[in-house]
Amino acid sequence: MSFDPQALRAKYRQERDRRIRPDGAAQYRGARGEFGYYATDPWTERAERDPRQDRVEAAVIGGGFGGLVTGAKLRDAGLDSVRMIDEAGDFGGTWYWNRYPGIHCDIESSVYLPLLEEVGTEPTWRYSPGEEIRQHAIAIARHYDLYDDTMFHTRVTELRWHEDDAEWQVRTDRGDDFRARYVIVSSGTLTQPKLPGIPGIETFRGHTFHTSRWDYGYTGEDLAGLKDKKVGVVGTGATGIQVIPRLAAEAQHLYVFQRTPSSVDVRDNRRLEPGWTAGLKPGWQRERMNNFLTVVTGGHADEDLIGDGWTATAALQRTFLSGSRTELSDEELELADFATMNRIRARVDDIVTDPVVAERLKPWYRYMCKRPTFSDFYLQTFNRPNVTLVDTADTGGITALTEHTVVVGDSEYDVDCLVFATGFEVGISGIVSGTLPVHGRDGVPLLQSWAQGPRTLHGFSSHGYPNLFHLGSLQNASSVNFMHILTEQATHIGALVAEARTRHARWIEPTAEAEQDWVATIRANAMDNYRFQAECTPGYYNGEGKPRPVSNSYGPGPVAFHELLDKWRTGGGFDQVLAGAE
Ligand code: NDP
């Protein structure tokens, strides 16, 4: 062994302790109130419209890929009347909002983009640029006629069940008050931009915006507007890694304010030959998706069809995400982790010429403590004469902002423009957080019935809340390719609705017993990664240094979970949840 595990453990601990802040997630502020302008929609003008008071078969809350694939599956189930609702001005979810320069998918497009074969989209890059992904979202909506009945720039404010009609009453912030037989909530997890609570942030007079609301009016489409500008960027997470090389290429000077470096591995993005999908056997996408999921979650696959930075580090991902355990012991996993991170740190030395800068760019934590990143341009950026890396770890981030400067400790940096690549509030949208009040049978609020903890069957639905479904990882599954998880969820919901229609069932609702059994299954199989997370540098993965005791997804992992759902559907599961003949 060419390294000393004890020394690495000590170094990781020291670097973690340097970053832990007692205020945890409270260090951030949401883009609301006086900072609400950071969240306004730069892409689509809000159109006035009359409130609606009508009736639809299904209302889908969320026009990101989760909602879109659900819409598609509801069409496949035979529903004519599907209303898609989103706070954005068009489809695409995170890919609608995030249009910063350099934006790309970090999972291979062939397994990330859903419904490629159904819609006939052929990605042109191995890892698609954001605009290609957004156009695919639009293509799905067109293909499945999901533009027929949309409510954009609309936020659902309340759901209320009406037993006699077996319908949900849906109210929105645009005065709509309509009825829906089925409601599906796919409102995402990282949706609201967050800003650091830097003292003096409100006094800054330079130009400023969040990466998820890029101001092309200021920068120009090609960023030529930055030629004579001193630009600062705060944040070096997955977004920062993609945007920083582009800013560096155009700005007069770029200051990168880094608190914790990301792990940056090889990307190897490349153009795909036009027509590359033509000769493939129907079903090729499903095969690739299943193969990727199996490989990254530790199941058995004869072949690794994707062969990239994710599949190469599959064993390490299972220290954080649920999935089949590897044959490696915890100690062996830790050694493999050290070896991988040593390789990633050595890559920094290979690329960055200034040894002091290289040292600052090295990540000292275990592989899955933060979302791993991949780039063939990022580290190279720090060899440019117009780029300065400012390390803010010792001061817990940027110390303050003044009218024209960024203050870090005793140093001040004069900037014309400050870009916040500071990420998103976690899990604040949707029914789980209470931002969307849900009143079920007898008017009982969902969160009240969950007072002792969430209760669902398979994460989708709860007793007392008929015909309401919810997408997300809660008591369901998770993966680095979350799109695959969403696709399976949409497929399951589509199958439930199709079966309810075949049987003329008025509602789909788990029994209290089925729900209890599922909660017990989740608890019995819960993956305990508390120690791993507690030893990590703070970030949104571990609640900014305050991790949850156990994961709330299905412990054996997504492949086992999808098999379980499949068996449930073919083995009489529908009988448990369908009731009330029409
Ligand atoms: P992150 O939350 O991952 O990163 C925020 C960054 O801001 C961190 O580097 C953080 O430092 C830094 N920061 C926060 N506050 C301060 C401060 N006061 N001073 C200095 N630095 C500060 O957000 P991202 O937008 O980068 O990524 C969020 C997620 O979005 C990703 O994890 C990924 O899931 C997804 N994503 C996916 C992409 C894809 O290709 N599929 C591309 C981009 C994002 P610190 O780490 O020290 O807290």
XYZ file of C-alpha atoms and ligand atoms in Angstrom:
630
model
C 0.000 0.000 0.000
C 1.488 3.311 -1.042
C -0.432 5.398 1.482
C -1.012 5.622 5.187
C -4.718 5.110 6.010
C -4.284 6.542 9.506
C -2.803 9.747 8.141
C -5.582 10.056 5.553
C -8.259 9.490 8.182
C -6.726 12.210 10.331
C -6.469 14.601 7.382
C -10.121 14.006 6.417
C -11.216 14.660 10.000
C -9.178 17.829 10.202
C -10.585 19.155 6.909
C -14.121 18.288 7.980
C -13.726 20.044 11.331
C -12.379 23.100 9.537
C -15.654 23.340 7.612
C -18.303 22.405 10.163
C -20.471 25.400 11.055
C -22.807 25.354 14.044
C -25.544 27.027 11.986
C -25.639 24.091 9.495
C -28.342 24.607 6.886
C -29.413 27.860 8.609
C -26.373 29.577 7.046
C -28.368 29.831 3.823
C -31.273 32.042 2.874
C -33.962 31.219 0.360
C -34.555 33.307 -2.737
C -37.680 34.806 -1.171
C -38.878 38.086 0.266
C -36.280 40.796 -0.401
C -34.259 38.181 -2.318
C -37.238 36.952 -4.328
C -35.842 38.542 -7.476
C -33.140 35.848 -7.535
C -35.888 33.313 -8.321
C -37.977 35.135 -10.918
C -38.372 33.464 -14.286
C -35.969 34.978 -16.830
C -37.134 32.740 -19.684
C -40.870 33.158 -20.155
C -43.146 36.102 -19.654
C -46.090 35.431 -17.398
C -49.321 35.409 -19.411
C -52.557 36.526 -17.791
C -55.386 34.000 -17.966
C -58.779 33.424 -16.435
C -59.052 31.083 -13.451
C -60.367 27.611 -14.303
C -63.228 25.850 -12.555
C -63.586 22.618 -14.432
C -62.906 18.909 -14.141
C -60.033 16.783 -15.433
C -59.197 13.116 -15.138
C -55.656 13.677 -13.907
C -53.687 16.658 -12.654
C -49.918 16.264 -12.712
C -48.081 18.725 -10.492
C -44.612 19.291 -11.905
C -43.572 19.556 -15.551
C -40.066 18.190 -15.099
C -39.154 14.754 -16.362
C -40.936 12.979 -13.479
C -44.206 14.727 -14.369
C -43.635 14.355 -18.115
C -43.032 10.615 -17.987
C -46.059 10.255 -15.705
C -48.114 12.256 -18.223
C -46.875 9.925 -20.958
C -47.782 6.820 -18.948
C -51.233 8.210 -18.173
C -51.769 8.716 -21.893
C -50.652 5.122 -22.449
C -53.188 4.109 -19.778
C -55.892 5.706 -21.930
C -56.468 9.049 -20.190
C -57.601 11.841 -22.522
C -57.788 14.567 -19.964
C -54.429 15.215 -18.324
C -53.598 18.656 -16.946
C -49.921 19.461 -16.440
C -49.128 22.189 -13.896
C -45.813 23.888 -13.173
C -44.469 27.071 -11.617
C -42.167 27.422 -14.625
C -43.209 28.842 -17.990
C -42.665 25.584 -19.892
C -41.684 21.948 -19.455
C -38.260 20.713 -18.369
C -38.106 21.194 -14.577
C -34.504 21.715 -13.534
C -33.539 21.832 -17.213
C -36.029 24.657 -17.735
C -34.493 26.765 -14.990
C -30.837 25.888 -15.326
C -29.449 27.260 -18.593
C -26.051 28.448 -17.408
C -23.169 28.314 -19.905
C -21.520 24.907 -19.934
C -24.555 23.063 -18.537
C -24.459 19.372 -19.317
C -25.875 16.188 -17.945
C -23.410 14.251 -15.835
C -25.056 10.869 -16.521
C -24.773 9.376 -20.009
C -27.658 10.645 -22.167
C -28.557 7.160 -23.401
C -29.623 6.205 -19.858
C -30.541 9.616 -18.465
C -33.006 10.932 -21.042
C -36.292 9.062 -20.681
C -38.411 7.731 -23.552
C -35.746 8.150 -26.240
C -37.081 5.272 -28.324
C -40.733 6.232 -27.870
C -40.165 9.858 -28.876
C -37.438 9.242 -31.454
C -34.843 11.598 -29.989
C -31.211 10.804 -30.730
C -28.775 12.556 -28.368
C -25.866 14.126 -30.232
C -23.405 14.028 -27.324
C -22.492 11.246 -24.937
C -23.316 13.669 -22.104
C -25.944 16.002 -23.493
C -25.799 19.775 -23.187
C -28.687 21.249 -21.193
C -30.478 22.664 -24.221
C -30.627 19.243 -25.877
C -32.163 17.877 -22.687
C -34.684 20.703 -22.478
C -35.665 20.169 -26.117
C -36.229 16.498 -25.351
C -38.579 17.477 -22.521
C -40.532 19.578 -25.007
C -40.489 16.704 -27.511
C -42.000 14.339 -24.913
C -44.735 16.869 -24.165
C -45.527 17.219 -27.866
C -45.379 13.501 -28.572
C -47.886 12.728 -25.806
C -50.029 15.853 -26.401
C -49.231 17.145 -22.942
C -49.398 20.771 -24.120
C -53.167 20.275 -24.630
C -53.991 21.376 -21.119
C -51.211 23.126 -19.246
C -51.117 25.570 -16.399
C -47.689 27.175 -16.410
C -46.551 29.825 -13.953
C -49.032 28.246 -11.586
C -48.487 26.917 -8.082
C -50.929 24.482 -6.537
C -51.807 25.802 -3.090
C -54.168 23.131 -1.765
C -55.508 19.645 -2.429
C -58.765 18.573 -0.782
C -60.454 15.174 -1.178
C -64.228 15.005 -1.788
C -65.432 11.552 -0.863
C -68.877 11.702 -2.484
C -67.509 12.534 -5.890
C -64.276 10.567 -5.384
C -62.337 13.580 -6.617
C -59.667 16.009 -5.537
C -60.352 19.700 -5.371
C -57.270 21.530 -6.635
C -56.678 25.181 -5.795
C -53.868 27.316 -7.211
C -52.277 30.718 -6.754
C -53.957 31.836 -10.006
C -57.431 31.448 -8.522
C -58.103 28.087 -10.166
C -60.427 25.777 -8.297
C -60.984 22.600 -10.256
C -61.583 18.883 -9.730
C -59.386 15.932 -10.670
C -59.999 12.209 -10.323
C -56.265 11.573 -9.904
C -53.518 13.862 -8.654
C -49.854 13.065 -9.133
C -47.246 15.188 -7.375
C -43.806 15.293 -8.951
C -42.494 18.533 -7.612
C -38.787 17.726 -7.372
C -36.252 17.989 -4.587
C -33.690 20.648 -5.524
C -36.016 23.293 -6.889
C -35.555 26.583 -5.050
C -32.259 28.457 -5.457
C -30.510 29.244 -2.201
C -28.082 32.010 -1.355
C -25.412 32.092 1.290
C -26.346 34.266 4.263
C -23.252 36.404 3.743
C -23.267 39.563 5.907
C -23.755 42.579 3.673
C -25.219 40.598 0.751
C -27.995 43.197 0.485
C -25.483 46.061 0.196
C -23.666 44.672 -2.849
C -24.160 47.093 -5.782
C -22.519 45.058 -8.538
C -24.521 42.799 -10.808
C -25.528 39.488 -9.283
C -27.619 36.428 -10.084
C -27.951 32.704 -9.318
C -26.756 30.129 -11.862
C -30.294 28.720 -12.182
C -31.537 32.104 -13.447
C -28.646 33.055 -15.731
C -28.778 36.687 -16.811
C -27.878 36.527 -20.505
C -29.092 40.124 -20.830
C -26.058 41.116 -18.783
C -23.493 38.568 -19.967
C -24.602 38.310 -23.608
C -25.507 34.945 -25.175
C -21.829 34.294 -25.910
C -20.673 35.932 -22.639
C -19.005 38.741 -24.650
C -20.503 41.180 -22.141
C -17.967 39.930 -19.589
C -14.882 40.859 -21.650
C -14.212 43.974 -19.560
C -15.670 42.634 -16.298
C -14.166 41.304 -13.119
C -16.397 38.383 -12.278
C -16.659 36.439 -9.031
C -18.264 33.021 -8.750
C -19.274 31.515 -5.413
C -19.479 27.733 -5.292
C -17.552 24.826 -6.753
C -20.173 22.052 -6.687
C -21.483 20.217 -9.764
C -22.751 23.524 -11.211
C -19.594 25.509 -10.477
C -17.440 22.868 -12.163
C -19.397 23.242 -15.406
C -19.767 27.020 -15.486
C -16.324 28.125 -14.280
C -14.368 27.139 -17.432
C -16.845 29.099 -19.551
C -16.671 32.201 -17.366
C -12.874 32.022 -17.285
C -12.709 31.952 -21.083
C -14.687 35.201 -21.418
C -14.243 37.357 -18.311
C -11.490 39.911 -17.989
C -10.743 38.320 -14.647
C -12.424 35.510 -12.739
C -12.269 35.014 -8.982
C -13.386 31.560 -7.920
C -14.499 31.633 -4.292
C -14.130 28.057 -3.139
C -14.992 26.632 0.249
C -14.779 22.883 -0.409
C -13.210 21.539 -3.601
C -15.155 18.941 -5.588
C -13.660 15.657 -6.713
C -13.158 16.155 -10.460
C -12.605 13.026 -12.496
C -12.239 12.478 -16.251
C -15.372 13.241 -18.310
C -14.500 12.057 -21.790
C -17.514 13.654 -23.422
C -17.726 13.196 -27.177
C -20.021 13.739 -30.112
C -22.055 10.727 -31.179
C -22.250 9.662 -34.813
C -25.515 10.836 -36.391
C -27.742 7.786 -36.812
C -26.118 5.875 -33.924
C -29.486 4.627 -32.712
C -30.628 3.353 -36.133
C -29.212 -0.147 -35.954
C -30.080 -0.794 -32.322
C -32.558 -3.488 -31.334
C -35.870 -2.136 -29.994
C -35.666 -2.074 -26.225
C -32.010 -1.002 -26.305
C -32.596 1.929 -23.982
C -34.266 -0.141 -21.296
C -31.399 -2.621 -21.531
C -28.797 0.143 -21.076
C -30.740 1.754 -18.229
C -31.110 -1.538 -16.405
C -27.465 -2.355 -16.965
C -26.303 1.004 -15.568
C -28.581 0.738 -12.540
C -27.445 -2.828 -11.861
C -23.766 -1.960 -12.151
C -23.877 1.174 -9.980
C -25.956 -0.478 -7.267
C -23.879 -3.635 -7.064
C -26.038 -6.227 -8.750
C -24.644 -8.777 -11.132
C -24.156 -7.767 -14.775
C -22.093 -9.765 -17.260
C -21.009 -6.596 -18.978
C -20.706 -2.889 -18.138
C -22.396 -1.269 -21.147
C -21.722 2.322 -20.078
C -18.166 2.099 -18.763
C -17.691 5.571 -17.329
C -16.638 7.329 -14.136
C -19.860 6.275 -12.393
C -19.651 2.594 -13.173
C -15.916 2.565 -12.312
C -16.676 3.799 -8.789
C -19.822 1.729 -8.243
C -18.615 0.035 -5.058
C -17.872 3.402 -3.461
C -21.342 4.744 -4.193
C -22.848 2.064 -1.997
C -21.293 3.547 1.111
C -23.798 6.334 0.668
C -26.679 5.119 -1.485
C -28.634 2.009 -0.769
C -28.081 -1.053 -2.904
C -26.712 -4.540 -2.619
C -23.676 -4.643 -0.410
C -20.435 -5.450 -2.143
C -18.338 -8.434 -1.291
C -15.911 -5.892 0.175
C -15.815 -5.291 3.933
C -16.133 -1.735 5.289
C -12.356 -1.639 5.760
C -11.705 -2.777 2.194
C -14.202 -0.231 0.904
C -12.446 2.503 2.817
C -9.103 1.501 1.300
C -10.628 1.473 -2.195
C -12.052 4.918 -1.438
C -8.633 6.230 -0.352
C -7.088 4.842 -3.544
C -9.722 6.485 -5.770
C -9.438 9.838 -4.022
C -5.620 9.619 -4.199
C -5.941 9.145 -7.960
C -8.295 12.131 -8.182
C -5.893 14.254 -6.107
C -2.929 13.120 -8.249
C -4.892 14.256 -11.308
C -4.942 17.763 -9.829
C -1.132 17.730 -9.586
C -0.860 16.442 -13.146
C -2.994 19.249 -14.564
C -2.526 22.330 -12.377
C 0.919 23.874 -12.794
C 1.063 26.053 -9.656
C 1.608 23.649 -6.733
C 0.001 25.997 -4.181
C -3.169 26.265 -6.273
C -3.107 22.515 -6.918
C -2.977 21.831 -3.192
C -6.047 24.008 -2.606
C -8.008 22.187 -5.303
C -7.597 18.768 -3.698
C -10.655 17.227 -2.070
C -9.957 15.620 1.315
C -13.008 13.477 2.024
C -14.518 10.178 0.969
C -15.776 9.767 -2.573
C -19.541 10.069 -1.980
C -19.413 12.801 0.669
C -20.280 15.228 -2.123
C -21.677 14.635 -5.573
C -18.652 13.478 -7.591
C -18.006 15.634 -10.652
C -16.378 15.034 -14.018
C -14.734 17.566 -16.305
C -12.005 17.763 -18.908
C -11.800 21.570 -18.594
C -12.255 22.565 -14.976
C -8.816 21.990 -13.471
C -7.121 23.364 -16.592
C -8.921 26.662 -15.949
C -6.640 27.372 -12.997
C -3.592 27.566 -15.286
C -5.049 30.678 -16.930
C -3.489 34.010 -15.984
C -6.925 35.659 -15.615
C -8.184 33.215 -12.961
C -7.640 33.486 -9.198
C -8.678 30.734 -6.810
C -9.701 32.195 -3.460
C -9.897 29.603 -0.700
C -12.575 30.470 1.865
C -12.425 27.297 3.971
C -10.738 28.900 6.974
C -13.336 31.645 7.190
C -16.321 29.298 6.752
C -17.034 30.817 3.346
C -17.063 34.415 2.199
C -16.756 36.757 5.197
C -18.829 39.668 3.881
C -19.896 41.646 0.843
C -19.505 45.398 0.595
C -20.893 47.628 -2.173
C -18.264 46.511 -4.674
C -16.086 43.901 -3.041
C -16.060 40.358 -1.758
C -14.339 40.074 1.614
C -12.542 36.891 2.657
C -10.747 37.254 5.990
C -8.473 40.291 5.637
C -8.559 40.378 1.835
C -10.984 42.227 -0.435
C -11.694 41.444 -4.071
C -13.172 44.058 -6.334
C -15.827 42.520 -8.624
C -18.337 43.907 -11.133
C -20.460 40.791 -11.147
C -21.008 38.008 -8.627
C -22.516 34.698 -9.732
C -23.964 32.425 -7.063
C -23.425 28.737 -7.873
C -24.565 27.982 -4.352
C -27.124 25.278 -4.985
C -30.692 24.681 -3.925
C -32.847 24.249 -0.860
C -33.357 20.532 -0.268
C -36.792 18.947 -0.363
C -38.876 22.029 0.278
C -41.322 21.484 -2.528
C -44.260 19.164 -2.447
C -46.477 17.444 -0.012
C -43.732 16.106 2.250
C -42.548 19.540 3.344
C -46.054 20.897 3.926
C -45.686 23.687 1.367
C -48.596 22.047 -0.453
C -51.328 21.339 2.127
C -53.232 18.129 1.464
C -56.559 17.323 3.155
C -57.630 13.736 2.708
C -60.668 11.757 3.790
C -62.582 13.627 6.568
C -60.369 16.648 5.911
C -57.367 15.182 7.744
C -54.136 16.997 6.781
C -51.569 14.585 5.374
C -48.761 15.793 7.615
C -51.011 15.351 10.659
C -51.598 11.725 9.736
C -47.809 11.432 9.346
C -47.122 12.919 12.777
C -45.274 9.744 13.824
C -43.378 9.649 10.524
C -44.305 9.188 6.862
C -46.612 6.245 6.079
C -46.955 5.089 2.515
C -47.243 1.999 0.412
C -44.068 1.875 -1.708
C -43.653 5.614 -1.254
C -46.438 6.371 -3.741
C -49.630 6.747 -1.754
C -51.145 6.764 1.718
C -54.236 5.413 3.412
C -56.881 8.142 3.682
C -55.593 9.881 0.542
C -57.136 7.984 -2.378
C -56.028 8.568 -5.968
C -53.096 10.692 -4.865
C -49.577 9.666 -5.883
C -46.260 11.099 -5.133
C -42.891 10.705 -6.883
C -39.598 10.876 -4.997
C -37.196 8.717 -3.022
C -39.206 8.635 0.232
C -39.889 4.964 1.115
C -39.125 4.249 -2.522
C -35.743 4.072 -4.275
C -32.835 6.287 -5.185
C -29.892 6.262 -7.564
C -27.333 8.604 -9.093
C -29.477 8.222 -12.220
C -32.626 9.519 -10.589
C -34.302 9.692 -13.986
C -34.443 5.905 -14.029
C -36.154 5.918 -10.624
C -38.704 8.481 -11.848
C -39.385 6.425 -14.968
C -40.152 3.322 -12.882
C -42.373 5.380 -10.594
C -44.311 6.833 -13.516
C -44.672 3.335 -14.992
C -46.089 2.005 -11.728
C -48.562 4.877 -11.380
C -49.607 4.396 -15.013
C -50.195 0.685 -14.352
C -52.316 1.450 -11.263
C -54.483 3.922 -13.159
C -54.846 1.579 -16.136
C -55.945 -1.247 -13.845
C -58.395 0.994 -11.992
C -59.958 1.913 -15.313
C -60.188 -1.714 -16.431
C -61.890 -2.678 -13.184
C -64.000 0.488 -12.970
C -62.596 1.132 -9.498
C -63.445 4.493 -8.003
C -60.279 4.780 -5.994
C -56.784 3.529 -5.601
C -55.782 3.511 -1.973
C -53.551 1.306 0.178
C -55.131 -0.312 3.212
C -53.788 0.775 6.598
C -52.304 -2.730 6.989
C -50.476 -2.663 3.658
C -49.074 0.723 4.588
C -47.962 -0.482 8.019
C -46.280 -3.504 6.484
C -44.386 -1.306 4.054
C -43.214 1.087 6.762
C -42.026 -1.944 8.759
C -40.202 -3.276 5.671
C -38.494 0.069 5.133
C -37.399 0.179 8.789
C -36.229 -3.430 8.864
C -34.127 -2.939 5.739
C -32.983 0.608 6.402
C -29.454 1.310 5.377
C -27.509 2.880 8.210
C -24.954 5.188 6.653
C -25.027 7.603 9.578
C -21.385 7.081 10.527
C -20.245 7.524 6.954
C -22.234 10.740 6.613
C -21.303 12.110 10.011
C -17.613 11.832 9.085
C -18.135 13.699 5.796
C -17.418 17.333 5.089
C -20.666 19.277 5.358
C -22.899 19.712 2.327
C -26.484 19.082 1.326
C -25.868 15.316 1.164
C -25.430 15.149 4.948
C -27.719 17.971 6.101
C -24.732 20.366 6.267
C -23.025 18.131 8.831
C -26.213 17.031 10.617
C -27.115 13.736 8.939
C -30.338 11.786 9.387
C -29.928 8.559 11.393
C -31.025 6.233 8.577
C -31.875 6.494 4.932
C -35.614 6.485 4.195
C -35.336 4.643 0.873
C -35.648 0.892 0.392
C -32.370 -0.472 1.775
C -31.718 -3.355 -0.642
C -31.605 -0.803 -3.456
C -33.468 0.159 -6.602
C -32.996 -3.049 -8.605
C -34.491 -5.149 -5.794
C -37.218 -2.551 -5.311
C -38.212 -2.582 -8.956
C -38.364 -6.380 -8.900
C -40.533 -6.166 -5.803
C -42.919 -3.746 -7.534
C -43.077 -5.948 -10.585
C -43.958 -8.984 -8.456
C -46.528 -6.929 -6.592
C -48.228 -5.934 -9.841
C -48.292 -9.436 -11.291
C -48.992 -11.171 -7.977
C -52.329 -9.666 -6.986
C -51.115 -6.350 -5.588
C -53.860 -4.432 -7.361
C -56.464 -6.305 -5.311
C -55.065 -4.606 -2.200
C -55.504 -1.061 -3.427
C -58.447 -0.899 -5.827
C -61.882 -0.359 -4.409
C -65.343 1.090 -4.980
C -67.031 0.006 -8.197
C -68.284 2.891 -10.337
P -24.103 22.506 -4.372
O -24.988 22.676 -3.203
O -23.588 21.176 -4.681
O -22.851 23.472 -4.261
C -22.927 24.749 -3.689
C -21.538 25.338 -3.641
O -21.596 26.626 -3.048
C -20.594 24.505 -2.776
O -19.343 24.465 -3.416
C -20.564 25.302 -1.477
O -19.414 25.076 -0.702
C -20.585 26.710 -2.030
N -20.947 27.709 -1.026
C -22.125 27.807 -0.368
N -22.089 28.826 0.496
C -20.883 29.387 0.394
C -20.240 30.485 1.035
N -20.866 31.179 2.004
N -18.983 30.805 0.675
C -18.347 30.072 -0.280
N -18.891 29.017 -0.917
C -20.139 28.682 -0.582
O -24.916 23.124 -5.624
P -24.771 22.816 -7.203
O -25.718 23.715 -7.899
O -23.359 22.824 -7.613
O -25.268 21.327 -7.337
C -26.483 20.895 -6.744
C -26.883 19.557 -7.291
O -27.495 19.738 -8.558
C -25.763 18.584 -7.570
O -25.326 17.908 -6.446
C -26.401 17.672 -8.561
O -27.233 16.740 -7.914
C -27.237 18.630 -9.353
N -26.489 19.014 -10.574
C -26.424 18.089 -11.547
C -25.777 18.374 -12.707
C -25.766 17.327 -13.749
O -24.976 17.415 -14.649
N -26.615 16.293 -13.686
C -25.108 19.646 -12.947
C -25.246 20.567 -11.853
C -25.915 20.236 -10.711
P -19.404 23.854 0.363
O -19.261 22.594 -0.450
O -18.246 24.139 1.222
O -20.710 23.904 1.106
